[in-house]
Amino acid sequence: MKQVFTETMFCYTNVHHIYESCFLLPPLVFSMIELIAVSSAAS
């Protein structure tokens, strides 16, 4: 029983981590693009 629980928790944590990464990645990418655009416009 404990084994199954551990595996389930591990799976849930992985899914949550992947979801978090997908959720946090786009704003980060947009920020970087904005930063590059601003710095290239300034020069």
Coordinates of C-alpha atoms in Angstrom, one line a residue:
M1 CA 0.0 0.0 0.0
K2 CA 2.8 2.4 1.0
Q3 CA 4.5 1.6 -2.3
V4 CA 1.5 2.6 -4.4
F5 CA 1.0 5.8 -2.4
T6 CA 4.6 6.8 -2.9
E7 CA 4.4 6.1 -6.6
T8 CA 1.1 8.1 -6.9
M9 CA 2.6 11.0 -5.0
F10 CA 5.7 10.9 -7.2
C11 CA 3.6 10.9 -10.3
Y12 CA 1.4 13.8 -9.0
T13 CA 4.5 15.8 -8.1
N14 CA 6.0 15.2 -11.5
V15 CA 2.7 16.3 -13.3
H16 CA 2.5 19.3 -11.0
H17 CA 6.1 20.3 -11.8
I18 CA 5.5 19.9 -15.5
Y19 CA 2.3 22.0 -15.3
E20 CA 4.1 24.6 -13.3
S21 CA 6.9 24.8 -15.8
C22 CA 4.5 25.1 -18.7
F23 CA 2.6 27.8 -16.8
L24 CA 5.7 29.8 -15.9
L25 CA 7.6 29.4 -19.1
P26 CA 5.5 31.6 -21.5
P27 CA 5.7 34.8 -19.3
L28 CA 9.4 34.2 -18.9
V29 CA 9.9 33.9 -22.6
F30 CA 7.8 37.0 -23.3
S31 CA 9.8 38.9 -20.7
M32 CA 13.1 37.8 -22.4
I33 CA 11.7 38.8 -25.9
E34 CA 10.6 42.1 -24.5
L35 CA 14.0 42.7 -22.9
I36 CA 15.8 41.9 -26.2
A37 CA 13.4 44.1 -28.2
V38 CA 13.9 47.0 -25.8
S39 CA 17.7 46.7 -25.7
S40 CA 17.9 46.4 -29.5
A41 CA 15.6 49.4 -29.9
A42 CA 17.8 51.4 -27.5
S43 CA 21.0 50.7 -29.3

